[in-house]
XYZ file of C-alpha atoms in Angstrom:
96
model
C 103.397 116.255 95.907
C 101.817 115.085 99.153
C 98.277 116.335 99.715
C 96.420 115.720 102.968
C 92.653 115.695 102.510
C 90.326 116.039 105.491
C 86.563 116.224 105.489
C 83.626 116.469 107.840
C 80.319 115.509 106.277
C 76.996 116.010 108.041
C 75.538 112.519 108.489
C 72.280 113.072 110.367
C 70.362 112.483 107.114
C 70.423 109.609 104.642
C 71.660 112.032 101.974
C 74.549 113.062 104.236
C 75.501 109.424 104.808
C 75.549 108.873 101.036
C 77.745 111.975 100.568
C 80.140 110.660 103.208
C 80.495 107.310 101.416
C 80.998 109.025 98.038
C 83.644 111.422 99.411
C 85.522 108.513 101.012
C 85.336 106.525 97.764
C 86.831 109.408 95.749
C 89.655 109.765 98.272
C 90.351 106.003 98.311
C 90.889 106.135 94.552
C 93.726 108.635 94.996
C 95.399 107.898 98.312
C 95.679 106.110 101.623
C 93.273 106.559 104.548
C 95.318 107.447 107.636
C 92.401 108.271 109.947
C 88.611 108.118 109.626
C 88.225 111.269 107.533
C 91.856 111.907 106.623
C 93.676 110.746 103.494
C 97.251 111.232 102.315
C 97.617 111.356 98.541
C 100.647 111.635 96.271
C 99.336 113.666 93.346
C 100.626 115.656 90.426
C 99.019 119.007 89.587
C 96.564 117.471 87.103
C 95.396 114.861 89.612
C 94.986 117.563 92.253
C 92.658 119.571 90.007
C 90.710 116.409 89.183
C 90.230 115.188 92.764
C 89.290 118.674 93.967
C 86.654 118.895 91.234
C 85.258 115.456 92.101
C 85.132 116.192 95.829
C 83.448 119.557 95.355
C 80.738 117.818 93.317
C 80.103 115.399 96.202
C 79.938 117.700 99.223
C 77.244 120.152 100.256
C 79.182 123.356 100.984
C 76.387 124.565 103.274
C 76.606 121.475 105.513
C 80.022 119.852 104.980
C 83.672 120.835 105.281
C 86.576 119.878 103.009
C 90.256 120.800 103.518
C 93.256 120.102 101.295
C 96.735 120.628 102.736
C 99.519 120.849 100.165
C 102.734 119.576 101.764
C 104.613 119.600 98.463
C 107.431 117.414 97.194
C 109.649 117.783 100.278
C 107.026 116.461 102.662
C 109.141 113.842 104.487
C 110.438 116.272 107.128
C 106.971 117.762 107.666
C 105.141 114.607 108.761
C 105.551 112.965 112.160
C 103.590 109.937 113.340
C 102.964 108.799 116.914
C 100.642 106.130 118.223
C 99.294 102.717 117.460
C 98.687 102.761 113.733
C 101.893 101.983 111.855
C 103.191 104.643 109.541
C 103.630 103.910 105.852
C 105.564 105.315 102.923
C 103.030 106.878 100.520
C 105.577 106.658 97.704
C 106.420 103.026 98.480
C 104.963 99.858 97.023
C 101.263 99.295 97.635
C 99.954 95.739 97.410
C 96.203 95.439 96.888
């Protein structure tokens, strides 16, 4: 299923900057960055539980915000892209 993860981490402190880097690193391990604090991830239910657990360990719920949008398996008709960054197929081949 396609999961969109967004986050807003308070970065006015050194600790906040570290949290931001750690949150981004967790997300990079599971999906593709599509904007600064937005990732699209193709996950199964086990991976979703795992990434949610990891992200909740990284953020400070009193200072930061984390959102997970579950677009499901039939996500293709729910996503539109406009603008300069080229779109990509999250289920396609990824060359690293």
